[in-house]
Coordinates of N, CA and C in Angstrom, one line a residue:
M1 N 6.9 -21.3 -53.9 CA 8.0 -21.4 -53.0 C 7.8 -20.4 -51.9
F2 N 7.9 -20.8 -50.7 CA 7.7 -19.9 -49.5 C 8.9 -19.9 -48.6
R3 N 9.2 -18.7 -48.1 CA 10.3 -18.6 -47.1 C 9.7 -19.0 -45.7
K4 N 10.6 -19.6 -45.0 CA 10.2 -20.0 -43.6 C 10.0 -18.8 -42.8
P5 N 8.8 -18.8 -42.0 CA 8.5 -17.6 -41.2 C 9.6 -17.3 -40.2
G6 N 10.0 -16.0 -40.1 CA 10.9 -15.5 -39.1 C 12.4 -15.7 -39.6
S7 N 12.6 -16.2 -40.8 CA 13.9 -16.4 -41.2 C 14.3 -15.3 -42.3
S8 N 15.5 -14.9 -42.3 CA 16.0 -14.0 -43.3 C 16.9 -14.7 -44.3
G9 N 17.3 -15.9 -44.0 CA 18.2 -16.6 -44.8 C 17.5 -17.2 -46.0
G10 N 18.2 -18.2 -46.6 CA 17.7 -18.8 -47.8 C 16.9 -20.1 -47.6
V11 N 16.4 -20.3 -46.4 CA 15.6 -21.5 -46.1 C 14.3 -21.3 -46.8
V12 N 13.9 -22.3 -47.7 CA 12.7 -22.1 -48.5 C 11.9 -23.4 -48.3
W13 N 10.6 -23.2 -48.1 CA 9.7 -24.3 -48.0 C 9.0 -24.6 -49.3
P14 N 8.9 -25.8 -49.7 CA 8.2 -26.1 -51.0 C 6.7 -25.9 -50.8
C15 N 6.0 -25.7 -51.8 CA 4.5 -25.6 -51.8 C 4.0 -27.1 -51.5
A16 N 2.8 -27.2 -51.1 CA 2.2 -28.5 -50.8 C 2.3 -29.4 -51.9
A17 N 2.1 -28.9 -53.1 CA 2.2 -29.8 -54.3 C 3.6 -30.4 -54.5
C18 N 4.5 -29.5 -54.5 CA 5.9 -30.0 -54.7 C 6.3 -30.9 -53.5
K19 N 5.9 -30.6 -52.4 CA 6.3 -31.5 -51.2 C 5.6 -32.9 -51.4
L20 N 4.4 -32.9 -51.8 CA 3.7 -34.2 -52.0 C 4.3 -35.0 -53.2
L21 N 4.7 -34.3 -54.2 CA 5.3 -34.9 -55.4 C 6.8 -35.1 -55.2
R22 N 7.3 -34.7 -54.1 CA 8.7 -34.8 -53.8 C 9.7 -34.3 -54.9
R23 N 9.4 -33.1 -55.2 CA 10.2 -32.4 -56.2 C 10.6 -31.0 -55.7
R24 N 11.6 -30.5 -56.3 CA 12.1 -29.1 -55.9 C 11.1 -28.1 -56.4
C25 N 10.7 -27.2 -55.5 CA 9.7 -26.1 -55.8 C 10.5 -25.0 -56.5
A26 N 10.2 -24.7 -57.8 CA 10.8 -23.7 -58.5 C 10.3 -22.3 -58.2
Q27 N 11.0 -21.3 -58.6 CA 10.5 -19.9 -58.3 C 9.2 -19.6 -59.0
N28 N 9.0 -20.2 -60.2 CA 7.8 -20.0 -61.0 C 6.8 -21.1 -60.9
C29 N 6.8 -21.9 -59.8 CA 5.9 -23.0 -59.6 C 4.4 -22.6 -59.8
I30 N 3.7 -23.2 -60.7 CA 2.3 -22.9 -60.9 C 1.4 -23.2 -59.7
F31 N 1.8 -24.2 -58.9 CA 1.0 -24.6 -57.8 C 1.2 -23.8 -56.5
A32 N 2.4 -23.1 -56.4 CA 2.7 -22.4 -55.1 C 1.7 -21.4 -54.7
P33 N 1.2 -20.5 -55.5 CA 0.2 -19.5 -55.0 C -1.1 -20.1 -54.5
Y34 N -1.4 -21.3 -55.0 CA -2.8 -21.9 -54.7 C -2.7 -23.0 -53.7
F35 N -1.6 -23.7 -53.5 CA -1.5 -24.8 -52.6 C -0.3 -24.5 -51.6
P36 N -0.5 -23.7 -50.6 CA 0.6 -23.4 -49.7 C 1.0 -24.6 -48.9
A37 N 2.2 -24.5 -48.4 CA 2.8 -25.6 -47.6 C 2.0 -26.0 -46.4
D38 N 1.3 -25.0 -45.8 CA 0.6 -25.2 -44.5 C -0.7 -25.9 -44.7
E39 N -1.1 -26.2 -46.0 CA -2.4 -26.9 -46.3 C -2.1 -28.1 -47.2
P40 N -1.4 -29.1 -46.7 CA -1.1 -30.2 -47.5 C -2.2 -31.1 -48.0
Q41 N -3.3 -31.2 -47.2 CA -4.4 -32.0 -47.5 C -5.2 -31.5 -48.7
K42 N -5.2 -30.1 -48.9 CA -5.8 -29.5 -50.0 C -5.3 -30.1 -51.3
F43 N -4.0 -30.0 -51.5 CA -3.5 -30.6 -52.7 C -3.5 -32.1 -52.8
A44 N -3.4 -32.7 -51.7 CA -3.5 -34.2 -51.6 C -4.8 -34.7 -52.2
N45 N -5.9 -34.1 -51.8 CA -7.2 -34.5 -52.3 C -7.3 -34.2 -53.8
V46 N -6.9 -33.0 -54.2 CA -7.0 -32.7 -55.6 C -6.1 -33.6 -56.5
H47 N -4.9 -33.9 -56.0 CA -4.0 -34.8 -56.7 C -4.6 -36.2 -56.8
R48 N -5.3 -36.7 -55.7 CA -5.9 -38.0 -55.6 C -7.0 -38.1 -56.7
V49 N -7.8 -37.1 -56.8 CA -9.0 -37.1 -57.7 C -8.6 -36.8 -59.1
F50 N -7.9 -35.7 -59.4 CA -7.6 -35.2 -60.7 C -6.2 -35.5 -61.3
G51 N -5.3 -35.7 -60.4 CA -3.9 -36.0 -60.8 C -3.2 -34.6 -61.0
A52 N -1.9 -34.6 -60.7 CA -1.1 -33.4 -60.7 C -0.9 -32.9 -62.1
S53 N -0.7 -33.8 -63.1 CA -0.5 -33.4 -64.4 C -1.7 -32.7 -65.0
N54 N -2.9 -33.2 -64.8 CA -4.2 -32.6 -65.2 C -4.4 -31.3 -64.6
V55 N -4.1 -31.2 -63.3 CA -4.3 -29.9 -62.6 C -3.3 -28.8 -63.2
N56 N -2.1 -29.3 -63.5 CA -1.1 -28.4 -64.0 C -1.6 -27.9 -65.4
K57 N -2.0 -28.8 -66.3 CA -2.5 -28.4 -67.6 C -3.7 -27.4 -67.5
L58 N -4.6 -27.7 -66.5 CA -5.8 -26.9 -66.4 C -5.4 -25.5 -65.9
L59 N -4.5 -25.4 -65.0 CA -4.1 -24.1 -64.5 C -3.4 -23.3 -65.5
Q60 N -2.6 -23.9 -66.4 CA -1.9 -23.2 -67.5 C -2.9 -22.7 -68.5
E61 N -4.1 -23.4 -68.7 CA -5.1 -23.0 -69.7 C -6.0 -21.8 -69.2
V62 N -6.1 -21.8 -67.9 CA -7.0 -20.8 -67.2 C -6.3 -19.5 -67.1
P63 N -7.0 -18.3 -67.4 CA -6.3 -17.0 -67.2 C -5.9 -16.8 -65.8
V64 N -4.9 -16.1 -65.6 CA -4.3 -15.9 -64.2 C -5.3 -15.3 -63.2
G65 N -6.2 -14.4 -63.7 CA -7.2 -13.8 -62.8 C -8.3 -14.8 -62.4
Q66 N -8.5 -15.9 -63.1 CA -9.5 -16.9 -62.7 C -8.9 -18.1 -62.1
R67 N -7.7 -18.2 -61.9 CA -7.1 -19.4 -61.4 C -7.5 -19.7 -59.9
T68 N -7.6 -18.6 -59.1 CA -8.0 -18.8 -57.7 C -9.4 -19.5 -57.7
D69 N -10.3 -19.1 -58.5 CA -11.7 -19.6 -58.5 C -11.6 -21.1 -59.1
A70 N -10.8 -21.3 -60.1 CA -10.6 -22.7 -60.6 C -10.1 -23.6 -59.5
V71 N -9.1 -23.2 -58.8 CA -8.5 -24.0 -57.8 C -9.5 -24.3 -56.7
S72 N -10.3 -23.3 -56.3 CA -11.3 -23.4 -55.3 C -12.4 -24.4 -55.7
S73 N -12.7 -24.4 -57.0 CA -13.7 -25.4 -57.5 C -13.1 -26.8 -57.5
L74 N -11.8 -26.9 -57.9 CA -11.2 -28.2 -57.9 C -11.1 -28.8 -56.5
V75 N -10.8 -27.9 -55.5 CA -10.7 -28.4 -54.1 C -12.0 -28.8 -53.6
Y76 N -13.1 -28.1 -53.9 CA -14.4 -28.4 -53.5 C -14.8 -29.8 -54.1
E77 N -14.7 -29.9 -55.4 CA -15.0 -31.2 -56.1 C -14.2 -32.3 -55.5
A78 N -12.9 -32.1 -55.3 CA -12.1 -33.2 -54.8 C -12.5 -33.6 -53.4
N79 N -12.7 -32.6 -52.6 CA -13.2 -33.0 -51.2 C -14.6 -33.7 -51.3
A80 N -15.4 -33.3 -52.1 CA -16.7 -34.0 -52.3 C -16.5 -35.4 -52.8
R81 N -15.6 -35.6 -53.7 CA -15.3 -36.9 -54.3 C -14.7 -37.9 -53.2
V82 N -13.8 -37.3 -52.4 CA -13.2 -38.1 -51.3 C -14.3 -38.5 -50.3
R83 N -15.3 -37.7 -50.0 CA -16.4 -38.0 -49.1 C -17.3 -39.1 -49.7
D84 N -17.7 -38.8 -51.0 CA -18.6 -39.7 -51.8 C -18.0 -39.9 -53.2
P85 N -17.3 -41.0 -53.3 CA -16.6 -41.3 -54.5 C -17.5 -41.5 -55.8
V86 N -18.7 -41.9 -55.6 CA -19.6 -42.1 -56.7 C -20.2 -40.9 -57.2
Y87 N -20.9 -40.1 -56.3 CA -21.6 -38.9 -56.7 C -20.9 -37.6 -56.6
G88 N -20.0 -37.5 -55.6 CA -19.3 -36.2 -55.4 C -20.2 -35.0 -55.1
C89 N -20.0 -34.0 -55.9 CA -20.8 -32.8 -55.6 C -22.3 -33.0 -56.0
V90 N -22.6 -33.9 -56.9 CA -23.9 -34.1 -57.3 C -24.8 -34.6 -56.1
A91 N -24.2 -35.3 -55.2 CA -25.0 -35.8 -54.0 C -25.4 -34.6 -53.2
A92 N -24.6 -33.6 -53.0 CA -24.9 -32.4 -52.3 C -26.0 -31.6 -53.0
I93 N -25.8 -31.5 -54.3 CA -26.8 -30.7 -55.1 C -28.1 -31.4 -55.1
S94 N -28.2 -32.7 -55.2 CA -29.4 -33.5 -55.2 C -30.1 -33.3 -53.8
S95 N -29.3 -33.4 -52.8 CA -29.9 -33.2 -51.4 C -30.5 -31.9 -51.3
L96 N -29.8 -30.8 -51.7 CA -30.4 -29.5 -51.6 C -31.6 -29.3 -52.5
Q97 N -31.6 -30.0 -53.7 CA -32.8 -29.9 -54.6 C -34.0 -30.6 -53.9
R98 N -33.8 -31.7 -53.2 CA -34.9 -32.4 -52.5 C -35.4 -31.5 -51.4
Q99 N -34.5 -30.9 -50.7 CA -35.0 -29.9 -49.6 C -35.7 -28.8 -50.2
I100 N -35.3 -28.3 -51.3 CA -36.1 -27.2 -51.9 C -37.5 -27.7 -52.3
N101 N -37.6 -28.8 -52.9 CA -38.9 -29.4 -53.3 C -39.8 -29.6 -52.1
I102 N -39.2 -30.1 -51.0 CA -40.0 -30.3 -49.8 C -40.5 -29.0 -49.2
L103 N -39.6 -28.0 -49.2 CA -40.0 -26.6 -48.7 C -41.1 -26.0 -49.6
H104 N -41.0 -26.2 -50.9 CA -42.0 -25.7 -51.8 C -43.4 -26.4 -51.5
A105 N -43.4 -27.7 -51.2 CA -44.6 -28.4 -50.9 C -45.1 -27.9 -49.5
Q106 N -44.2 -27.6 -48.5 CA -44.7 -27.1 -47.3 C -45.3 -25.7 -47.4
L107 N -44.7 -24.9 -48.3 CA -45.2 -23.5 -48.6 C -46.6 -23.6 -49.2
A108 N -46.7 -24.5 -50.1 CA -48.0 -24.7 -50.8 C -49.1 -25.1 -49.8
L109 N -48.7 -26.0 -48.8 CA -49.7 -26.4 -47.8 C -50.0 -25.2 -46.9
A110 N -49.0 -24.5 -46.5 CA -49.2 -23.3 -45.6 C -50.1 -22.3 -46.3
Q111 N -49.9 -22.1 -47.6 CA -50.7 -21.1 -48.4 C -52.2 -21.6 -48.5
A112 N -52.3 -22.9 -48.7 CA -53.7 -23.5 -48.8 C -54.4 -23.4 -47.4
E113 N -53.6 -23.6 -46.4 CA -54.2 -23.5 -45.0 C -54.6 -22.0 -44.8
M114 N -53.8 -21.1 -45.2 CA -54.2 -19.6 -45.0 C -55.5 -19.3 -45.8
V115 N -55.6 -19.8 -47.0 CA -56.8 -19.6 -47.8 C -58.0 -20.2 -47.0
R116 N -57.8 -21.4 -46.5 CA -58.9 -22.0 -45.8 C -59.3 -21.2 -44.6
I117 N -58.4 -20.7 -43.9 CA -58.6 -19.9 -42.7 C -59.3 -18.6 -43.0
R118 N -58.9 -18.0 -44.1 CA -59.5 -16.7 -44.6 C -61.0 -17.0 -45.0
L119 N -61.2 -18.1 -45.7 CA -62.6 -18.4 -46.1 C -63.4 -18.7 -44.8
R120 N -62.9 -19.4 -43.9 CA -63.6 -19.7 -42.6 C -63.9 -18.3 -41.9
H121 N -63.0 -17.4 -41.9 CA -63.2 -16.1 -41.2 C -64.2 -15.3 -42.0
A122 N -64.2 -15.4 -43.3 CA -65.2 -14.6 -44.1 C -66.6 -15.2 -43.9
S123 N -66.7 -16.5 -43.8 CA -67.9 -17.2 -43.6 C -68.5 -16.8 -42.2
Y124 N -67.6 -16.8 -41.2 CA -68.0 -16.4 -39.8 C -68.5 -15.0 -39.8
V125 N -67.8 -14.1 -40.5 CA -68.2 -12.7 -40.5 C -69.5 -12.6 -41.2
A126 N -69.7 -13.3 -42.3 CA -71.0 -13.3 -43.0 C -72.1 -13.8 -42.2
R127 N -71.9 -14.9 -41.5 CA -72.9 -15.5 -40.6 C -73.2 -14.5 -39.4
S128 N -72.2 -13.9 -38.9 CA -72.4 -13.0 -37.8 C -73.2 -11.8 -38.2
S129 N -73.0 -11.3 -39.4 CA -73.8 -10.1 -39.8 C -75.2 -10.6 -40.2
T130 N -75.3 -11.8 -40.7 CA -76.7 -12.3 -41.0 C -77.4 -12.5 -39.7
A131 N -76.8 -13.1 -38.7 CA -77.4 -13.3 -37.4 C -77.8 -12.0 -36.8
A132 N -77.0 -11.0 -36.9 CA -77.3 -9.7 -36.3 C -78.5 -9.1 -37.1
T133 N -78.6 -9.3 -38.4 CA -79.7 -8.8 -39.2 C -81.0 -9.5 -38.8
I134 N -80.9 -10.8 -38.6 CA -82.1 -11.6 -38.2 C -82.6 -11.2 -36.8
A135 N -81.6 -11.0 -36.0 CA -82.0 -10.6 -34.6 C -82.7 -9.3 -34.6
V136 N -82.3 -8.4 -35.4 CA -82.9 -7.0 -35.5 C -84.3 -7.1 -36.2
T137 N -84.5 -8.0 -37.2 CA -85.7 -8.0 -38.0 C -86.9 -8.3 -37.2
P138 N -87.0 -9.2 -36.2 CA -88.2 -9.5 -35.5 C -88.7 -8.2 -34.7
L139 N -87.8 -7.4 -34.3 CA -88.2 -6.2 -33.6 C -88.9 -5.2 -34.4
T140 N -88.5 -5.2 -35.7 CA -89.1 -4.2 -36.6 C -90.4 -4.8 -37.2
G141 N -90.5 -6.1 -37.1 CA -91.7 -6.8 -37.6 C -91.6 -7.1 -39.1
G142 N -90.6 -6.8 -39.8 CA -90.5 -7.0 -41.2 C -89.4 -8.1 -41.5
T143 N -89.3 -8.4 -42.7 CA -88.2 -9.3 -43.1 C -87.2 -8.6 -43.9
S144 N -86.0 -9.0 -43.8 CA -84.9 -8.3 -44.5 C -84.4 -9.2 -45.6
S145 N -84.0 -8.6 -46.7 CA -83.5 -9.4 -47.9 C -82.1 -9.9 -47.5
S146 N -81.4 -9.3 -46.6 CA -80.1 -9.8 -46.2 C -80.1 -11.1 -45.4
A147 N -81.3 -11.4 -44.9 CA -81.4 -12.6 -44.1 C -81.5 -13.9 -44.9
T148 N -81.8 -13.7 -46.2 CA -81.9 -14.9 -47.1 C -80.5 -15.5 -47.3
T149 N -80.4 -16.8 -47.4 CA -79.2 -17.5 -47.6 C -79.0 -17.8 -49.0
T150 N -77.8 -17.4 -49.5 CA -77.6 -17.7 -51.0 C -76.7 -18.9 -51.1
P151 N -76.6 -19.5 -52.3 CA -75.8 -20.7 -52.5 C -74.3 -20.4 -52.2
S152 N -73.9 -19.2 -52.4 CA -72.5 -18.9 -52.2 C -72.2 -18.9 -50.7
D153 N -73.2 -18.5 -49.9 CA -73.0 -18.5 -48.4 C -72.9 -20.0 -47.9
V154 N -73.7 -20.8 -48.5 CA -73.6 -22.3 -48.1 C -72.3 -22.8 -48.6
A155 N -71.8 -22.5 -49.7 CA -70.5 -23.0 -50.2 C -69.4 -22.5 -49.3
L156 N -69.5 -21.2 -48.9 CA -68.4 -20.6 -48.0 C -68.5 -21.4 -46.7
A157 N -69.6 -21.6 -46.2 CA -69.7 -22.3 -44.9 C -69.2 -23.7 -45.0
D158 N -69.4 -24.4 -46.1 CA -68.9 -25.8 -46.3 C -67.4 -25.7 -46.4
I159 N -66.8 -24.8 -47.1 CA -65.4 -24.7 -47.3 C -64.7 -24.4 -46.0
A160 N -65.4 -23.4 -45.2 CA -64.8 -22.9 -44.0 C -64.8 -24.0 -42.9
T161 N -65.7 -24.9 -43.0 CA -65.7 -26.0 -41.9 C -65.1 -27.3 -42.3
A162 N -64.6 -27.3 -43.6 CA -63.9 -28.5 -44.1 C -62.6 -28.7 -43.4
K163 N -62.2 -29.9 -43.2 CA -60.9 -30.3 -42.6 C -59.9 -30.4 -43.7
P164 N -58.6 -30.1 -43.3 CA -57.6 -30.2 -44.4 C -57.3 -31.6 -44.8
L165 N -57.0 -31.8 -46.1 CA -56.8 -33.1 -46.6 C -55.5 -33.7 -46.1
F166 N -54.5 -32.9 -45.9 CA -53.1 -33.3 -45.6 C -52.7 -32.6 -44.3
S167 N -51.9 -33.3 -43.5 CA -51.3 -32.6 -42.4 C -49.9 -32.4 -42.7
Y168 N -49.2 -31.5 -42.0 CA -47.8 -31.2 -42.2 C -47.0 -32.4 -41.9
D169 N -47.3 -33.1 -40.8 CA -46.5 -34.2 -40.4 C -46.5 -35.3 -41.5
M170 N -47.7 -35.5 -42.1 CA -47.8 -36.6 -43.0 C -46.9 -36.2 -44.3
L171 N -46.9 -34.9 -44.7 CA -46.1 -34.5 -45.8 C -44.6 -34.7 -45.5
L172 N -44.2 -34.3 -44.3 CA -42.7 -34.5 -44.0 C -42.3 -35.9 -44.0
E173 N -43.2 -36.8 -43.3 CA -42.8 -38.2 -43.2 C -42.8 -38.8 -44.6
H174 N -43.8 -38.5 -45.5 CA -43.8 -39.0 -46.8 C -42.6 -38.6 -47.6
A175 N -42.3 -37.4 -47.6 CA -41.2 -36.8 -48.4 C -39.8 -37.5 -48.0
H176 N -39.6 -37.8 -46.8 CA -38.3 -38.3 -46.3 C -38.3 -39.8 -46.0
G177 N -39.4 -40.4 -46.2 CA -39.4 -41.8 -45.9 C -39.2 -42.1 -44.4
G178 N -39.7 -41.2 -43.6 CA -39.6 -41.3 -42.1 C -38.3 -40.9 -41.6
Q179 N -37.4 -40.4 -42.4 CA -36.1 -39.9 -41.9 C -36.1 -38.4 -41.7
P180 N -35.3 -37.9 -40.8 CA -35.3 -36.5 -40.5 C -34.9 -35.6 -41.7
M181 N -35.5 -34.4 -41.8 CA -35.3 -33.6 -43.0 C -33.9 -33.1 -43.0
W182 N -33.3 -32.6 -41.9 CA -32.0 -32.0 -41.9 C -31.0 -33.0 -41.3
S183 N -30.0 -33.3 -42.1 CA -29.0 -34.2 -41.6 C -27.6 -33.5 -41.7
Y184 N -26.8 -33.8 -40.8 CA -25.5 -33.1 -40.7 C -24.4 -34.1 -40.8

């Protein structure tokens, strides 16, 4: 039960729940602290999805200190159910889970690309030092053991020059079926 702003008299506004249910709002109305008169749609959605009787029972069973959180959860679920009657909050959770999976895949691709770049750089540095050693060796007239090519050098060179198997665009298009990743 709320007093009309700016009035000192006995004019009382009922809470949104009592107003919607067309009943007199009592002093100890369980809905009044959580469904103020200036937010009628908040209770309307909760009532449409859960029913006033069920919400009343639920609020009576929940400790007073946790009722605000309970009402917040009810309002969120009711609003989600109004938007999507079949899935409700699950649709939002599923969408976020898909986005997380896509981002994990993108992260894995980025990390693989970083490894490939590091290997390419290591191979380049190894070839540069080998080329510098070979260039110096003819001047001295001898051969250097560092000028010999090992199988690991060949493998590094093959890995460093390899092209990536997947492109980022291909991953994004495949994951979303050609639809944009972020929808509002």
